[in-house]
Amino acid sequence: MTRQYRITLLPGDGIGPEILTVTVDILKLIGTQLDIDFQFQEALIGGSAIDETGEPLPDQTLKMCRNSDAVLLAAIGGYKWDNLPREKRPETGLLAIRAGLNLFANLRPATILPQLIDASSLKPDIVRGVDIMVVRELTGGIYFGEPKGIFETETGEKRGVNTMAYTESEIDRIAKVAFETAQKRTGKLCSVDKANVLDVSQLWRDRVTLMAEQYPDVELSHLYVDNAAMQLVREPLQFDTIVTGNLFGDILSDAAAMLTGSIGMLPSASLGLEKPGLFEPVHGSAPDIAGQDKANPLAQVLSAAMMLRYGLNEAKAATKLEKAVLEALAQGYRTGDIMSQGMKSVGCKAMGEVLLRILES
Ligand code: IPM
Ligand code: MG
């Protein structure tokens, strides 16, 4: 029987529209092959939304997202909007959609593909076999804690304030996602905090430790965030699943991403308790190469695979898509960011065509 899904597409800014176009063509093909009827609807977010409506996340966009089975986002931001006040910046749109859809769990896999091992800035012996899943809390912590703002003190001096805060329930729900994720992987979970200094981290550690009793099959460890950053580049193979708060997760997921050599390869999933989840590449909008057909669409394609797997429960389609990406790499096709000697250099569109050909064969 045909399965029907309504997908909201958010192309955003920079290379966003290019990589999303390639991905949608691929999804359409997979849909016909596996009897899935995708109904796509497009909405505005980020800089392009600011230009058209004055808001980085128009109400209409949030409504359309809520009314869909999954949201596929490309990328937001660009030089043009960098100097606007914070509430009018593209990034604010991203934070607002995370909060608006209650997407508290952000899954960021960092997997070394054998085909791309030379792309890493670390020695092949250190990164071979790296397969890490960062589970980042996404709607709490210092990104959203109150009070926040720039205030004037009694002496007339300005004081900038943000607050890192987590409630027990916020910690518990992300910890649950992390334990379940670890269970499906190798059963190793490392919780990262700064409990030697921060009270909020002490509570984090206490709650995660308490929850471990319910998951006797998961081996839990704890690291302070500074040590975790060091260990990630020293001996990344020690990690399987990492769970951490919003800010630490922001930083560590970039570091983990770079182990793989190109951030242009990495997808992510942001999930709440209910549909829709939001799926987006970890990389940004790359305004320097926008519109030149140079972008690597693979992180977007792999984000669509995560959408199929985690958002729509279409594991078969997800696997098919992931295999096609590996096959394109095995056949030697590379965009500029992952190009190496002897490989076949292609642009964004051509990479898409390679994938379509592989899927059809
Ligand atoms: C990310 C980005 C965002 C974040 C920015 C663009 C708001 O760095 O998704 O990691 O800090 O969460
Ligand atoms: Mg980030």
mmCIF file of C-alpha atoms and ligand atoms in Angstrom:
data_model
loop_
_atom_site.group_PDB
_atom_site.id
_atom_site.type_symbol
_atom_site.label_atom_id
_atom_site.label_comp_id
_atom_site.label_asym_id
_atom_site.label_seq_id
_atom_site.Cartn_x
_atom_site.Cartn_y
_atom_site.Cartn_z
ATOM 1 C CA MET A 1 0.000 0.000 0.000
ATOM 2 C CA THR A 2 1.168 3.484 -0.768
ATOM 3 C CA ARG A 3 2.343 5.446 2.250
ATOM 4 C CA GLN A 4 1.702 9.174 2.099
ATOM 5 C CA TYR A 5 3.791 11.774 3.845
ATOM 6 C CA ARG A 6 3.606 15.519 3.834
ATOM 7 C CA ILE A 7 7.098 16.972 3.932
ATOM 8 C CA THR A 8 7.798 20.634 4.572
ATOM 9 C CA LEU A 9 10.899 21.774 2.724
ATOM 10 C CA LEU A 10 12.868 24.695 4.103
ATOM 11 C CA PRO A 11 15.555 25.615 1.555
ATOM 12 C CA GLY A 12 16.754 28.645 3.518
ATOM 13 C CA ASP A 13 19.820 30.525 2.316
ATOM 14 C CA GLY A 14 23.150 30.185 0.527
ATOM 15 C CA ILE A 15 23.693 26.711 -0.879
ATOM 16 C CA GLY A 16 20.439 25.565 0.787
ATOM 17 C CA PRO A 17 18.212 25.647 -2.307
ATOM 18 C CA GLU A 18 20.797 23.824 -4.476
ATOM 19 C CA ILE A 19 21.370 20.909 -2.151
ATOM 20 C CA LEU A 20 17.683 20.572 -1.353
ATOM 21 C CA THR A 21 16.677 20.462 -5.037
ATOM 22 C CA VAL A 22 19.062 17.572 -5.619
ATOM 23 C CA THR A 23 17.711 15.777 -2.568
ATOM 24 C CA VAL A 24 14.061 16.197 -3.485
ATOM 25 C CA ASP A 25 14.662 14.665 -6.931
ATOM 26 C CA ILE A 26 16.234 11.687 -5.229
ATOM 27 C CA LEU A 27 13.368 11.331 -2.766
ATOM 28 C CA LYS A 28 10.883 11.416 -5.628
ATOM 29 C CA LEU A 29 12.669 8.550 -7.331
ATOM 30 C CA ILE A 30 12.849 6.503 -4.126
ATOM 31 C CA GLY A 31 9.171 7.244 -3.602
ATOM 32 C CA THR A 32 8.184 5.736 -6.955
ATOM 33 C CA GLN A 33 10.453 2.770 -6.357
ATOM 34 C CA LEU A 34 9.162 1.969 -2.876
ATOM 35 C CA ASP A 35 5.575 3.093 -3.194
ATOM 36 C CA ILE A 36 5.925 6.179 -1.020
ATOM 37 C CA ASP A 37 3.959 9.269 -1.951
ATOM 38 C CA PHE A 38 5.797 12.357 -0.764
ATOM 39 C CA GLN A 39 3.801 15.550 -0.813
ATOM 40 C CA PHE A 40 6.245 18.414 -0.672
ATOM 41 C CA GLN A 41 5.402 21.914 0.449
ATOM 42 C CA GLU A 42 7.952 24.698 0.638
ATOM 43 C CA ALA A 43 8.232 27.411 3.286
ATOM 44 C CA LEU A 44 10.496 30.300 4.227
ATOM 45 C CA ILE A 45 13.080 30.430 6.983
ATOM 46 C CA GLY A 46 16.253 32.365 7.755
ATOM 47 C CA GLY A 47 17.586 35.230 5.678
ATOM 48 C CA SER A 48 15.270 34.631 2.738
ATOM 49 C CA ALA A 49 12.323 34.790 5.152
ATOM 50 C CA ILE A 50 13.666 38.034 6.612
ATOM 51 C CA ASP A 51 13.892 39.531 3.128
ATOM 52 C CA GLU A 52 10.331 38.562 2.261
ATOM 53 C CA THR A 53 8.485 38.936 5.537
ATOM 54 C CA GLY A 54 10.779 40.722 7.981
ATOM 55 C CA GLU A 55 10.835 37.643 10.254
ATOM 56 C CA PRO A 56 13.369 34.794 10.340
ATOM 57 C CA LEU A 57 10.576 32.322 11.152
ATOM 58 C CA PRO A 58 7.214 33.491 9.834
ATOM 59 C CA ASP A 59 4.150 32.098 11.658
ATOM 60 C CA GLN A 60 2.999 30.578 8.409
ATOM 61 C CA THR A 61 6.168 28.462 8.244
ATOM 62 C CA LEU A 62 5.734 27.126 11.759
ATOM 63 C CA LYS A 63 2.107 26.291 10.980
ATOM 64 C CA MET A 64 3.041 24.423 7.835
ATOM 65 C CA CYS A 65 5.740 22.507 9.695
ATOM 66 C CA ARG A 66 3.363 21.507 12.489
ATOM 67 C CA ASN A 67 1.001 20.280 9.863
ATOM 68 C CA SER A 68 3.462 17.877 8.275
ATOM 69 C CA ASP A 69 5.035 14.482 8.900
ATOM 70 C CA ALA A 70 8.600 15.714 8.683
ATOM 71 C CA VAL A 71 10.577 18.872 8.014
ATOM 72 C CA LEU A 72 13.607 18.831 5.757
ATOM 73 C CA LEU A 73 15.753 21.915 6.275
ATOM 74 C CA ALA A 74 18.784 22.871 4.196
ATOM 75 C CA ALA A 75 20.781 25.763 5.681
ATOM 76 C CA ILE A 76 20.344 29.313 6.873
ATOM 77 C CA GLY A 77 22.399 32.472 7.227
ATOM 78 C CA GLY A 78 24.724 34.677 5.227
ATOM 79 C CA TYR A 79 26.877 37.796 5.421
ATOM 80 C CA LYS A 80 23.963 39.938 4.365
ATOM 81 C CA TRP A 81 22.078 39.409 7.613
ATOM 82 C CA ASP A 82 25.019 39.215 10.015
ATOM 83 C CA ASN A 83 24.651 42.729 11.335
ATOM 84 C CA LEU A 84 20.939 42.743 12.029
ATOM 85 C CA PRO A 85 19.786 42.822 15.665
ATOM 86 C CA ARG A 86 19.718 39.336 17.204
ATOM 87 C CA GLU A 87 15.951 38.864 17.029
ATOM 88 C CA LYS A 88 16.083 39.473 13.281
ATOM 89 C CA ARG A 89 18.967 37.162 12.494
ATOM 90 C CA PRO A 90 18.578 33.928 10.530
ATOM 91 C CA GLU A 91 19.931 31.911 13.503
ATOM 92 C CA THR A 92 17.035 33.149 15.594
ATOM 93 C CA GLY A 93 14.705 31.470 13.110
ATOM 94 C CA LEU A 94 16.509 28.193 13.613
ATOM 95 C CA LEU A 95 16.302 28.432 17.398
ATOM 96 C CA ALA A 96 12.636 29.394 17.146
ATOM 97 C CA ILE A 97 11.722 26.409 15.003
ATOM 98 C CA ARG A 98 13.559 24.059 17.390
ATOM 99 C CA ALA A 99 11.619 25.524 20.292
ATOM 100 C CA GLY A 100 8.361 25.819 18.344
ATOM 101 C CA LEU A 101 8.363 22.141 17.379
ATOM 102 C CA ASN A 102 9.758 21.078 20.771
ATOM 103 C CA LEU A 103 12.714 19.328 19.169
ATOM 104 C CA PHE A 104 14.672 18.621 22.313
ATOM 105 C CA ALA A 105 16.829 15.775 21.000
ATOM 106 C CA ASN A 106 19.448 16.431 18.362
ATOM 107 C CA LEU A 107 21.191 13.390 16.905
ATOM 108 C CA ARG A 108 24.457 14.103 15.131
ATOM 109 C CA PRO A 109 26.299 11.084 13.808
ATOM 110 C CA ALA A 110 29.977 11.387 12.931
ATOM 111 C CA THR A 111 31.024 8.362 10.956
ATOM 112 C CA ILE A 112 34.283 7.910 9.128
ATOM 113 C CA LEU A 113 33.702 6.484 5.699
ATOM 114 C CA PRO A 114 36.638 4.343 4.591
ATOM 115 C CA GLN A 115 36.423 6.055 1.187
ATOM 116 C CA LEU A 116 37.136 9.418 2.806
ATOM 117 C CA ILE A 117 39.657 8.501 5.465
ATOM 118 C CA ASP A 118 42.302 10.738 3.917
ATOM 119 C CA ALA A 119 40.006 13.751 4.170
ATOM 120 C CA SER A 120 40.430 13.821 7.959
ATOM 121 C CA SER A 121 43.000 16.180 9.399
ATOM 122 C CA LEU A 122 43.928 13.443 11.877
ATOM 123 C CA LYS A 123 46.088 10.427 11.082
ATOM 124 C CA PRO A 124 44.206 7.519 9.481
ATOM 125 C CA ASP A 125 45.204 5.238 12.378
ATOM 126 C CA ILE A 126 43.456 7.517 14.859
ATOM 127 C CA VAL A 127 40.211 7.926 12.956
ATOM 128 C CA ARG A 128 39.773 4.592 11.168
ATOM 129 C CA GLY A 129 36.506 3.081 12.342
ATOM 130 C CA VAL A 130 35.206 6.173 14.111
ATOM 131 C CA ASP A 131 31.431 5.930 14.483
ATOM 132 C CA ILE A 132 30.107 8.376 17.051
ATOM 133 C CA MET A 133 26.599 9.581 17.765
ATOM 134 C CA VAL A 134 26.348 12.889 19.586
ATOM 135 C CA VAL A 135 22.993 13.296 21.320
ATOM 136 C CA ARG A 136 22.699 17.006 22.027
ATOM 137 C CA GLU A 137 19.954 18.577 24.116
ATOM 138 C CA LEU A 138 18.487 21.235 21.850
ATOM 139 C CA THR A 139 15.758 23.291 23.477
ATOM 140 C CA GLY A 140 17.189 24.084 26.896
ATOM 141 C CA GLY A 141 20.400 24.982 28.657
ATOM 142 C CA ILE A 142 22.176 28.267 28.150
ATOM 143 C CA TYR A 143 20.611 28.807 24.717
ATOM 144 C CA PHE A 144 17.190 29.357 26.256
ATOM 145 C CA GLY A 145 17.710 29.901 30.010
ATOM 146 C CA GLU A 146 16.377 33.036 31.718
ATOM 147 C CA PRO A 147 17.394 35.671 32.596
ATOM 148 C CA LYS A 148 19.162 36.586 29.406
ATOM 149 C CA GLY A 149 20.022 39.868 27.789
ATOM 150 C CA ILE A 150 22.341 42.855 28.068
ATOM 151 C CA PHE A 151 21.433 44.893 31.119
ATOM 152 C CA GLU A 152 22.745 48.083 32.626
ATOM 153 C CA THR A 153 24.193 47.886 36.108
ATOM 154 C CA GLU A 154 23.792 50.554 38.805
ATOM 155 C CA THR A 155 27.069 52.127 37.769
ATOM 156 C CA GLY A 156 25.835 52.433 34.198
ATOM 157 C CA GLU A 157 28.078 49.674 32.946
ATOM 158 C CA LYS A 158 26.561 47.056 30.663
ATOM 159 C CA ARG A 159 26.399 43.433 31.727
ATOM 160 C CA GLY A 160 25.653 40.533 29.385
ATOM 161 C CA VAL A 161 23.791 37.612 30.899
ATOM 162 C CA ASN A 162 22.801 34.115 29.864
ATOM 163 C CA THR A 163 21.679 31.364 32.169
ATOM 164 C CA MET A 164 22.532 27.700 31.959
ATOM 165 C CA ALA A 165 19.628 25.868 33.503
ATOM 166 C CA TYR A 166 18.122 22.397 33.249
ATOM 167 C CA THR A 167 15.177 20.931 35.082
ATOM 168 C CA GLU A 168 15.125 17.273 36.072
ATOM 169 C CA SER A 169 12.496 16.483 33.461
ATOM 170 C CA GLU A 170 14.503 18.150 30.714
ATOM 171 C CA ILE A 171 17.542 16.080 31.646
ATOM 172 C CA ASP A 172 15.532 12.879 31.975
ATOM 173 C CA ARG A 173 13.923 13.089 28.555
ATOM 174 C CA ILE A 174 17.203 13.642 26.707
ATOM 175 C CA ALA A 175 18.933 10.996 28.819
ATOM 176 C CA LYS A 176 16.228 8.503 27.859
ATOM 177 C CA VAL A 177 16.802 9.197 24.156
ATOM 178 C CA ALA A 178 20.536 8.775 24.704
ATOM 179 C CA PHE A 179 20.271 5.478 26.601
ATOM 180 C CA GLU A 180 17.933 4.084 23.949
ATOM 181 C CA THR A 181 20.251 5.270 21.194
ATOM 182 C CA ALA A 182 23.226 3.644 22.906
ATOM 183 C CA GLN A 183 21.251 0.419 23.320
ATOM 184 C CA LYS A 184 20.704 0.240 19.566
ATOM 185 C CA ARG A 185 24.409 0.848 18.947
ATOM 186 C CA THR A 186 27.297 -0.658 20.933
ATOM 187 C CA GLY A 187 25.795 -0.042 24.371
ATOM 188 C CA LYS A 188 28.383 2.542 25.395
ATOM 189 C CA LEU A 189 27.223 5.954 26.557
ATOM 190 C CA CYS A 190 29.400 8.854 27.685
ATOM 191 C CA SER A 191 27.678 11.785 29.389
ATOM 192 C CA VAL A 192 29.569 15.057 29.123
ATOM 193 C CA ASP A 193 29.185 17.892 31.618
ATOM 194 C CA LYS A 194 31.151 20.325 33.755
ATOM 195 C CA ALA A 195 30.086 18.970 37.129
ATOM 196 C CA ASN A 196 33.385 19.973 38.745
ATOM 197 C CA VAL A 197 32.323 23.616 38.411
ATOM 198 C CA LEU A 198 28.655 24.007 37.468
ATOM 199 C CA ASP A 199 25.643 23.176 39.639
ATOM 200 C CA VAL A 200 23.510 22.634 36.572
ATOM 201 C CA SER A 201 26.002 19.971 35.494
ATOM 202 C CA GLN A 202 25.907 18.302 38.908
ATOM 203 C CA LEU A 203 22.166 17.862 38.554
ATOM 204 C CA TRP A 204 22.722 16.587 35.008
ATOM 205 C CA ARG A 205 25.206 13.990 36.242
ATOM 206 C CA ASP A 206 22.963 12.909 39.130
ATOM 207 C CA ARG A 207 19.947 12.379 36.882
ATOM 208 C CA VAL A 208 21.861 10.550 34.156
ATOM 209 C CA THR A 209 23.456 8.301 36.791
ATOM 210 C CA LEU A 210 20.037 7.584 38.286
ATOM 211 C CA MET A 211 18.585 6.662 34.920
ATOM 212 C CA ALA A 212 21.442 4.244 34.245
ATOM 213 C CA GLU A 213 19.806 1.842 36.736
ATOM 214 C CA GLN A 214 17.030 1.309 34.191
ATOM 215 C CA TYR A 215 19.521 0.424 31.475
ATOM 216 C CA PRO A 216 21.805 -2.256 32.925
ATOM 217 C CA ASP A 217 22.862 -3.200 29.392
ATOM 218 C CA VAL A 218 24.335 0.273 28.777
ATOM 219 C CA GLU A 219 27.816 1.049 30.043
ATOM 220 C CA LEU A 220 27.705 4.655 31.248
ATOM 221 C CA SER A 221 30.722 6.893 31.737
ATOM 222 C CA HIS A 222 31.063 10.591 32.502
ATOM 223 C CA LEU A 223 33.582 13.140 31.252
ATOM 224 C CA TYR A 224 34.098 16.809 31.919
ATOM 225 C CA VAL A 225 33.655 18.754 28.723
ATOM 226 C CA ASP A 226 37.238 19.997 28.476
ATOM 227 C CA ASN A 227 38.544 16.464 28.796
ATOM 228 C CA ALA A 228 35.926 15.214 26.349
ATOM 229 C CA ALA A 229 37.126 17.718 23.747
ATOM 230 C CA MET A 230 40.676 16.522 24.269
ATOM 231 C CA GLN A 231 39.729 12.827 24.145
ATOM 232 C CA LEU A 232 37.767 13.334 20.941
ATOM 233 C CA VAL A 233 40.878 14.368 19.063
ATOM 234 C CA ARG A 234 43.268 12.154 21.053
ATOM 235 C CA GLU A 235 41.472 8.818 20.835
ATOM 236 C CA PRO A 236 38.061 9.145 19.187
ATOM 237 C CA LEU A 237 37.594 5.365 18.967
ATOM 238 C CA GLN A 238 36.811 5.264 22.689
ATOM 239 C CA PHE A 239 33.441 6.914 21.994
ATOM 240 C CA ASP A 240 30.179 5.470 20.797
ATOM 241 C CA THR A 241 27.206 7.542 22.002
ATOM 242 C CA ILE A 242 27.775 10.899 23.687
ATOM 243 C CA VAL A 243 25.012 12.772 25.502
ATOM 244 C CA THR A 244 25.394 16.378 26.532
ATOM 245 C CA GLY A 245 23.680 19.738 26.952
ATOM 246 C CA ASN A 246 22.964 22.320 24.305
ATOM 247 C CA LEU A 247 26.146 24.410 24.373
ATOM 248 C CA PHE A 248 28.616 21.583 24.979
ATOM 249 C CA GLY A 249 26.840 19.608 22.269
ATOM 250 C CA ASP A 250 27.132 22.488 19.839
ATOM 251 C CA ILE A 251 30.881 22.581 20.321
ATOM 252 C CA LEU A 252 31.607 18.863 20.586
ATOM 253 C CA SER A 253 29.476 17.982 17.579
ATOM 254 C CA ASP A 254 31.552 20.306 15.390
ATOM 255 C CA ALA A 255 34.739 18.714 16.695
ATOM 256 C CA ALA A 256 33.334 15.211 16.151
ATOM 257 C CA ALA A 257 32.195 16.232 12.679
ATOM 258 C CA MET A 258 35.649 17.354 11.694
ATOM 259 C CA LEU A 259 37.132 13.971 12.621
ATOM 260 C CA THR A 260 35.462 12.777 9.460
ATOM 261 C CA GLY A 261 37.277 15.359 7.370
ATOM 262 C CA SER A 262 34.330 17.102 5.856
ATOM 263 C CA ILE A 263 31.439 18.673 7.614
ATOM 264 C CA GLY A 264 29.848 18.534 4.150
ATOM 265 C CA MET A 265 29.044 14.865 4.734
ATOM 266 C CA LEU A 266 27.181 14.994 8.021
ATOM 267 C CA PRO A 267 23.430 14.865 8.585
ATOM 268 C CA SER A 268 21.433 15.489 11.733
ATOM 269 C CA ALA A 269 18.023 14.758 13.154
ATOM 270 C CA SER A 270 16.138 16.879 15.672
ATOM 271 C CA LEU A 271 13.344 15.027 17.378
ATOM 272 C CA GLY A 272 10.604 15.730 19.864
ATOM 273 C CA LEU A 273 8.174 13.340 21.473
ATOM 274 C CA GLU A 274 5.915 13.504 18.435
ATOM 275 C CA LYS A 275 6.093 14.196 14.731
ATOM 276 C CA PRO A 276 7.344 16.145 12.904
ATOM 277 C CA GLY A 277 11.054 15.835 13.394
ATOM 278 C CA LEU A 278 13.396 18.187 11.612
ATOM 279 C CA PHE A 279 16.278 16.939 9.523
ATOM 280 C CA GLU A 280 19.168 19.086 8.370
ATOM 281 C CA PRO A 281 22.833 18.926 7.433
ATOM 282 C CA VAL A 282 25.282 19.892 10.175
ATOM 283 C CA HIS A 283 27.039 22.322 7.846
ATOM 284 C CA GLY A 284 25.914 25.871 7.249
ATOM 285 C CA SER A 285 24.819 27.840 4.199
ATOM 286 C CA ALA A 286 28.333 28.371 2.737
ATOM 287 C CA PRO A 287 27.534 31.766 1.186
ATOM 288 C CA ASP A 288 30.984 31.902 -0.414
ATOM 289 C CA ILE A 289 30.096 29.127 -2.871
ATOM 290 C CA ALA A 290 26.335 29.661 -3.112
ATOM 291 C CA GLY A 291 24.815 29.534 -6.582
ATOM 292 C CA GLN A 292 27.954 28.121 -8.181
ATOM 293 C CA ASP A 293 26.968 24.455 -8.289
ATOM 294 C CA LYS A 294 29.941 23.593 -6.098
ATOM 295 C CA ALA A 295 28.194 22.480 -2.914
ATOM 296 C CA ASN A 296 28.329 18.940 -1.587
ATOM 297 C CA PRO A 297 24.709 17.718 -1.419
ATOM 298 C CA LEU A 298 25.545 14.507 0.463
ATOM 299 C CA ALA A 299 24.881 15.779 3.989
ATOM 300 C CA GLN A 300 21.464 16.896 2.802
ATOM 301 C CA VAL A 301 20.828 13.564 1.122
ATOM 302 C CA LEU A 302 21.921 11.750 4.284
ATOM 303 C CA SER A 303 19.634 14.041 6.295
ATOM 304 C CA ALA A 304 16.797 12.843 4.091
ATOM 305 C CA ALA A 305 17.889 9.300 4.960
ATOM 306 C CA MET A 306 17.671 10.183 8.661
ATOM 307 C CA MET A 307 14.229 11.624 7.980
ATOM 308 C CA LEU A 308 13.162 8.330 6.442
ATOM 309 C CA ARG A 309 14.635 6.286 9.287
ATOM 310 C CA TYR A 310 13.843 8.334 12.399
ATOM 311 C CA GLY A 311 11.035 10.569 11.210
ATOM 312 C CA LEU A 312 8.931 8.303 9.011
ATOM 313 C CA ASN A 313 9.968 4.807 10.021
ATOM 314 C CA GLU A 314 10.931 3.980 6.439
ATOM 315 C CA ALA A 315 14.143 2.156 7.249
ATOM 316 C CA LYS A 316 14.305 0.346 3.930
ATOM 317 C CA ALA A 317 14.256 3.585 1.954
ATOM 318 C CA ALA A 318 16.813 5.092 4.330
ATOM 319 C CA THR A 319 19.227 2.224 3.826
ATOM 320 C CA LYS A 320 18.795 2.410 0.070
ATOM 321 C CA LEU A 321 19.697 6.079 0.101
ATOM 322 C CA GLU A 322 22.706 5.596 2.375
ATOM 323 C CA LYS A 323 23.990 2.780 0.194
ATOM 324 C CA ALA A 324 23.686 4.942 -2.902
ATOM 325 C CA VAL A 325 25.837 7.622 -1.240
ATOM 326 C CA LEU A 326 28.522 5.069 -0.361
ATOM 327 C CA GLU A 327 28.397 3.698 -3.875
ATOM 328 C CA ALA A 328 28.835 7.168 -5.421
ATOM 329 C CA LEU A 329 31.919 7.650 -3.256
ATOM 330 C CA ALA A 330 33.183 4.164 -4.072
ATOM 331 C CA GLN A 331 32.857 5.022 -7.744
ATOM 332 C CA GLY A 332 35.181 7.955 -7.103
ATOM 333 C CA TYR A 333 32.800 10.911 -7.381
ATOM 334 C CA ARG A 334 33.774 13.866 -5.193
ATOM 335 C CA THR A 335 32.661 17.436 -4.731
ATOM 336 C CA GLY A 336 35.361 20.023 -4.084
ATOM 337 C CA ASP A 337 35.284 19.778 -0.280
ATOM 338 C CA ILE A 338 36.189 16.069 -0.327
ATOM 339 C CA MET A 339 38.209 15.979 -3.538
ATOM 340 C CA SER A 340 41.478 14.063 -3.531
ATOM 341 C CA GLN A 341 43.941 12.967 -6.162
ATOM 342 C CA GLY A 342 42.722 10.553 -8.790
ATOM 343 C CA MET A 343 39.044 11.089 -7.974
ATOM 344 C CA LYS A 344 36.333 12.411 -10.291
ATOM 345 C CA SER A 345 35.455 15.993 -9.489
ATOM 346 C CA VAL A 346 31.748 16.820 -9.780
ATOM 347 C CA GLY A 347 29.460 19.690 -8.861
ATOM 348 C CA CYS A 348 26.282 19.586 -6.811
ATOM 349 C CA LYS A 349 23.922 18.730 -9.670
ATOM 350 C CA ALA A 350 26.212 16.118 -11.167
ATOM 351 C CA MET A 351 26.546 14.411 -7.803
ATOM 352 C CA GLY A 352 22.752 14.275 -7.700
ATOM 353 C CA GLU A 353 22.676 12.709 -11.161
ATOM 354 C CA VAL A 354 25.207 10.101 -10.094
ATOM 355 C CA LEU A 355 22.968 9.151 -7.184
ATOM 356 C CA LEU A 356 19.888 8.950 -9.411
ATOM 357 C CA ARG A 357 21.764 6.702 -11.812
ATOM 358 C CA ILE A 358 22.913 4.431 -8.992
ATOM 359 C CA LEU A 359 19.413 4.215 -7.555
ATOM 360 C CA GLU A 360 17.980 3.343 -10.970
ATOM 361 C CA SER A 361 20.499 0.612 -11.670
HETATM 362 C C1 IPM B 1 24.201 24.353 15.073
HETATM 363 C C2 IPM B 1 24.466 25.804 14.824
HETATM 364 C C3 IPM B 1 23.395 26.618 15.547
HETATM 365 C C4 IPM B 1 23.516 26.335 17.027
HETATM 366 C C5 IPM B 1 23.409 28.128 15.268
HETATM 367 C C6 IPM B 1 23.393 28.430 13.781
HETATM 368 C C7 IPM B 1 22.278 28.819 15.955
HETATM 369 O O1 IPM B 1 25.753 26.145 15.235
HETATM 370 O O2 IPM B 1 23.132 23.873 14.675
HETATM 371 O O3 IPM B 1 25.067 23.703 15.649
HETATM 372 O O4 IPM B 1 24.320 26.966 17.722
HETATM 373 O O5 IPM B 1 22.811 25.462 17.511
HETATM 374 MG MG MG B 2 26.906 24.495 15.841
#
